[in-house]
Each structure stands twice: as structure tokens, then as C-alpha cells.
Tab-separated table of N, CA and C in Angstrom:
chain	number	residue	atom	x	y	z
B	1	MET	N	13.320	36.268	-13.054
B	1	MET	CA	12.059	36.970	-12.895
B	1	MET	C	12.185	38.367	-13.494
B	2	GLN	N	11.094	38.805	-14.089
B	2	GLN	CA	11.024	40.138	-14.673
B	2	GLN	C	9.832	40.885	-14.089
B	3	ILE	N	9.969	42.179	-13.952
B	3	ILE	CA	8.859	43.006	-13.492
B	3	ILE	C	7.929	43.224	-14.675
B	4	ALA	N	6.720	42.722	-14.549
B	4	ALA	CA	5.732	42.892	-15.610
B	4	ALA	C	4.870	44.119	-15.362
B	5	TYR	N	4.741	44.520	-14.079
B	5	TYR	CA	3.848	45.628	-13.765
B	5	TYR	C	4.232	46.253	-12.433
B	6	ARG	N	4.306	47.565	-12.381
B	6	ARG	CA	4.511	48.300	-11.129
B	6	ARG	C	3.160	48.868	-10.716
B	7	ALA	N	2.670	48.397	-9.604
B	7	ALA	CA	1.324	48.770	-9.166
B	7	ALA	C	1.343	50.031	-8.307
B	8	ASN	N	0.250	50.771	-8.360
B	8	ASN	CA	0.096	51.959	-7.519
B	8	ASN	C	-0.320	51.591	-6.105
B	9	HIS	N	-0.995	50.463	-5.961
B	9	HIS	CA	-1.430	50.014	-4.641
B	9	HIS	C	-1.652	48.503	-4.690
B	10	LEU	N	-1.899	47.926	-3.539
B	10	LEU	CA	-1.984	46.477	-3.397
B	10	LEU	C	-3.131	45.865	-4.196
B	11	ILE	N	-4.276	46.509	-4.199
B	11	ILE	CA	-5.421	45.971	-4.945
B	11	ILE	C	-5.105	45.923	-6.429
B	12	ASP	N	-4.487	46.973	-6.932
B	12	ASP	CA	-4.076	47.045	-8.332
B	12	ASP	C	-3.130	45.888	-8.676
B	13	ALA	N	-2.186	45.614	-7.782
B	13	ALA	CA	-1.223	44.534	-8.006
B	13	ALA	C	-1.919	43.181	-8.085
B	14	HIS	N	-2.846	42.941	-7.182
B	14	HIS	CA	-3.527	41.648	-7.174
B	14	HIS	C	-4.487	41.493	-8.350
B	15	LEU	N	-5.078	42.589	-8.808
B	15	LEU	CA	-5.905	42.515	-10.017
B	15	LEU	C	-5.053	42.111	-11.217
B	16	ALA	N	-3.871	42.702	-11.336
B	16	ALA	CA	-2.965	42.353	-12.434
B	16	ALA	C	-2.507	40.901	-12.304
B	17	LYS	N	-2.159	40.494	-11.087
B	17	LYS	CA	-1.711	39.115	-10.849
B	17	LYS	C	-2.787	38.115	-11.244
B	18	HIS	N	-4.017	38.364	-10.827
B	18	HIS	CA	-5.106	37.437	-11.144
B	18	HIS	C	-5.419	37.423	-12.633
B	19	ALA	N	-5.303	38.560	-13.293
B	19	ALA	CA	-5.515	38.602	-14.746
B	19	ALA	C	-4.462	37.761	-15.454
B	20	LEU	N	-3.220	37.847	-14.995
B	20	LEU	CA	-2.154	37.042	-15.592
B	20	LEU	C	-2.385	35.559	-15.326
B	21	GLU	N	-2.779	35.224	-14.120
B	21	GLU	CA	-3.038	33.821	-13.795
B	21	GLU	C	-4.214	33.271	-14.596
B	22	ASP	N	-5.232	34.097	-14.835
B	22	ASP	CA	-6.358	33.670	-15.672
B	22	ASP	C	-5.907	33.376	-17.094
B	23	ALA	N	-4.834	34.045	-17.528
B	23	ALA	CA	-4.280	33.822	-18.864
B	23	ALA	C	-3.272	32.672	-18.871
B	24	GLY	N	-3.101	32.013	-17.723
B	24	GLY	CA	-2.189	30.879	-17.644
B	24	GLY	C	-0.747	31.250	-17.357
B	25	ILE	N	-0.511	32.462	-16.872
B	25	ILE	CA	0.845	32.939	-16.576
B	25	ILE	C	1.011	32.998	-15.058
B	26	THR	N	1.993	32.297	-14.540
B	26	THR	CA	2.277	32.343	-13.112
B	26	THR	C	2.864	33.704	-12.777
B	27	ALA	N	2.302	34.364	-11.780
B	27	ALA	CA	2.746	35.704	-11.398
B	27	ALA	C	2.880	35.792	-9.883
B	28	PHE	N	3.764	36.674	-9.446
B	28	PHE	CA	4.023	36.874	-8.028
B	28	PHE	C	3.958	38.360	-7.712
B	29	VAL	N	3.431	38.700	-6.536
B	29	VAL	CA	3.415	40.085	-6.070
B	29	VAL	C	4.583	40.255	-5.105
B	30	PHE	N	5.468	41.203	-5.403
B	30	PHE	CA	6.605	41.511	-4.541
B	30	PHE	C	6.423	42.902	-3.945
B	31	GLY	N	6.871	43.084	-2.721
B	31	GLY	CA	6.808	44.377	-2.058
B	31	GLY	C	5.579	44.570	-1.201
B	32	GLU	N	4.756	43.557	-1.125
B	32	GLU	CA	3.510	43.660	-0.362
B	32	GLU	C	3.768	43.976	1.111
B	33	SER	N	4.785	43.375	1.675
B	33	SER	CA	5.061	43.572	3.101
B	33	SER	C	5.730	44.916	3.393
B	34	LEU	N	6.123	45.647	2.362
B	34	LEU	CA	6.765	46.944	2.565
B	34	LEU	C	5.765	48.078	2.750
B	35	LEU	N	4.500	47.822	2.499
B	35	LEU	CA	3.511	48.897	2.506
B	35	LEU	C	3.331	49.550	3.864
B	36	GLY	N	3.506	48.834	4.946
B	36	GLY	CA	3.359	49.429	6.270
B	36	GLY	C	4.643	50.009	6.814
B	37	GLY	N	5.715	49.943	6.054
B	37	GLY	CA	7.021	50.382	6.519
B	37	GLY	C	7.135	51.870	6.786
B	38	MET	N	6.301	52.674	6.169
B	38	MET	CA	6.349	54.127	6.366
B	38	MET	C	5.141	54.616	7.157
B	39	GLY	N	4.538	53.749	7.914
B	39	GLY	CA	3.382	54.142	8.711
B	39	GLY	C	2.169	54.399	7.838
B	40	GLU	N	1.559	55.538	8.009
B	40	GLU	CA	0.346	55.869	7.269
B	40	GLU	C	0.635	56.506	5.911
B	41	LEU	N	1.871	56.853	5.641
B	41	LEU	CA	2.205	57.489	4.367
B	41	LEU	C	2.174	56.460	3.247
B	42	PRO	N	1.532	56.780	2.146
B	42	PRO	CA	1.491	55.821	1.032
B	42	PRO	C	2.830	55.754	0.309
B	43	LEU	N	3.231	54.568	-0.047
B	43	LEU	CA	4.437	54.362	-0.845
B	43	LEU	C	4.013	53.946	-2.242
B	44	PHE	N	4.606	54.549	-3.245
B	44	PHE	CA	4.261	54.222	-4.620
B	44	PHE	C	5.446	53.572	-5.307
B	45	GLY	N	5.173	52.579	-6.122
B	45	GLY	CA	6.219	51.928	-6.891
B	45	GLY	C	6.932	50.801	-6.183
B	46	VAL	N	6.522	50.472	-4.963
B	46	VAL	CA	7.198	49.387	-4.253
B	46	VAL	C	6.529	48.044	-4.489
B	47	VAL	N	5.283	48.054	-4.939
B	47	VAL	CA	4.566	46.805	-5.197
B	47	VAL	C	4.697	46.480	-6.681
B	48	GLN	N	5.227	45.290	-6.953
B	48	GLN	CA	5.489	44.881	-8.330
B	48	GLN	C	4.912	43.503	-8.589
B	49	VAL	N	4.440	43.304	-9.801
B	49	VAL	CA	3.977	41.988	-10.235
B	49	VAL	C	5.053	41.440	-11.158
B	50	CYS	N	5.579	40.272	-10.810
B	50	CYS	CA	6.685	39.687	-11.561
B	50	CYS	C	6.287	38.353	-12.177
B	51	VAL	N	6.922	38.059	-13.305
B	51	VAL	CA	6.688	36.804	-14.022
B	51	VAL	C	8.035	36.223	-14.426
B	52	ALA	N	8.017	34.975	-14.851
B	52	ALA	CA	9.236	34.332	-15.345
B	52	ALA	C	9.707	35.039	-16.614
B	53	ASP	N	11.008	34.998	-16.854
B	53	ASP	CA	11.584	35.648	-18.038
B	53	ASP	C	10.872	35.231	-19.316
B	54	ALA	N	10.610	33.947	-19.453
B	54	ALA	CA	10.004	33.421	-20.681
B	54	ALA	C	8.559	33.876	-20.862
B	55	ALA	N	7.902	34.291	-19.795
B	55	ALA	CA	6.493	34.687	-19.867
B	55	ALA	C	6.302	36.193	-19.999
B	56	LEU	N	7.388	36.942	-20.016
B	56	LEU	CA	7.287	38.400	-19.989
B	56	LEU	C	6.513	38.970	-21.174
B	57	HIS	N	6.837	38.554	-22.377
B	57	HIS	CA	6.184	39.109	-23.567
B	57	HIS	C	4.678	38.872	-23.518
B	58	ARG	N	4.278	37.667	-23.203
B	58	ARG	CA	2.845	37.337	-23.119
B	58	ARG	C	2.177	38.125	-21.986
B	59	ALA	N	2.874	38.266	-20.859
B	59	ALA	CA	2.324	39.022	-19.733
B	59	ALA	C	2.090	40.478	-20.122
B	60	GLN	N	3.025	41.066	-20.847
B	60	GLN	CA	2.858	42.445	-21.299
B	60	GLN	C	1.655	42.577	-22.222
B	61	GLU	N	1.450	41.595	-23.082
B	61	GLU	CA	0.288	41.622	-23.977
B	61	GLU	C	-1.015	41.584	-23.180
B	62	VAL	N	-1.071	40.702	-22.191
B	62	VAL	CA	-2.277	40.576	-21.364
B	62	VAL	C	-2.541	41.879	-20.611
B	63	LEU	N	-1.505	42.443	-20.015
B	63	LEU	CA	-1.670	43.671	-19.246
B	63	LEU	C	-2.045	44.854	-20.135
B	64	ARG	N	-1.459	44.936	-21.317
B	64	ARG	CA	-1.816	46.010	-22.261
B	64	ARG	C	-3.275	45.897	-22.685
B	65	ALA	N	-3.742	44.678	-22.892
B	65	ALA	CA	-5.138	44.466	-23.284
B	65	ALA	C	-6.100	44.953	-22.200
B	66	LEU	N	-5.642	44.952	-20.959
B	66	LEU	CA	-6.455	45.434	-19.843
B	66	LEU	C	-6.249	46.924	-19.579
B	67	GLY	N	-5.366	47.543	-20.353
B	67	GLY	CA	-5.076	48.958	-20.160
B	67	GLY	C	-4.128	49.233	-19.020
B	68	LEU	N	-3.338	48.238	-18.643
B	68	LEU	CA	-2.410	48.391	-17.526
B	68	LEU	C	-0.970	48.615	-17.959
B	69	GLY	N	-0.709	48.690	-19.240
B	69	GLY	CA	0.671	48.855	-19.692
B	69	GLY	C	1.417	47.561	-19.561
B	70	GLY	N	2.553	47.593	-18.909
B	70	GLY	CA	3.330	46.387	-18.716
B	70	GLY	C	4.759	46.531	-19.167
B	71	GLU	N	5.282	47.752	-19.162
B	71	GLU	CA	6.668	47.947	-19.569
B	71	GLU	C	7.612	47.557	-18.438
B	72	VAL	N	8.690	46.900	-18.787
B	72	VAL	CA	9.682	46.446	-17.818
B	72	VAL	C	10.857	47.400	-17.826
B	73	THR	N	11.377	47.698	-16.644
B	73	THR	CA	12.559	48.541	-16.572
B	73	THR	C	13.793	47.754	-16.140
B	74	ARG	N	13.599	46.676	-15.407
B	74	ARG	CA	14.740	45.858	-14.980
B	74	ARG	C	14.241	44.510	-14.477
B	75	ALA	N	15.179	43.582	-14.377
B	75	ALA	CA	14.857	42.258	-13.843
B	75	ALA	C	14.864	42.309	-12.326
B	76	VAL	N	14.197	41.344	-11.714
B	76	VAL	CA	14.194	41.240	-10.249
B	76	VAL	C	15.411	40.467	-9.829
């Protein structure tokens, strides 16, 4: 699995995930359950949208077309 997108918040992550799925790319949201871990304080960078290694290039293209970037820094 590769990180295709680091979301600022949960809604952002799911929008990216659904856009990838609409393009035929299976995507997963990781870090969703960590959002309540710090109480009311917002956590940034913990929610990630991940795709299979083979789908990374196409996922980045889809996300860039939506203006979401899609640069990967490391594998999951």
C-alpha cells in the first residue's frame, strides 16, 4: 500500500477516496479512528488515503486533476 493523499480532515479524505473509486481505483482511508484521540484538538496529517502499489501513479493523476496533489512520501 502507498499513501496517495494526506487529508486535512475526514471529509477531505472521503472525497478523495470516492473520487479514486469513481476512477476504478480501490482506496482505503487510514487514521480515521485516531481523530478523537486528542479530544477536541484537531490533528492534521493523521488521515491518509492509500492505494495499492500498482495503482499509485494513476491515483496521483486522478487526485492532481481534482487539485488535490497526490505526492507520496512513504509506503504504508
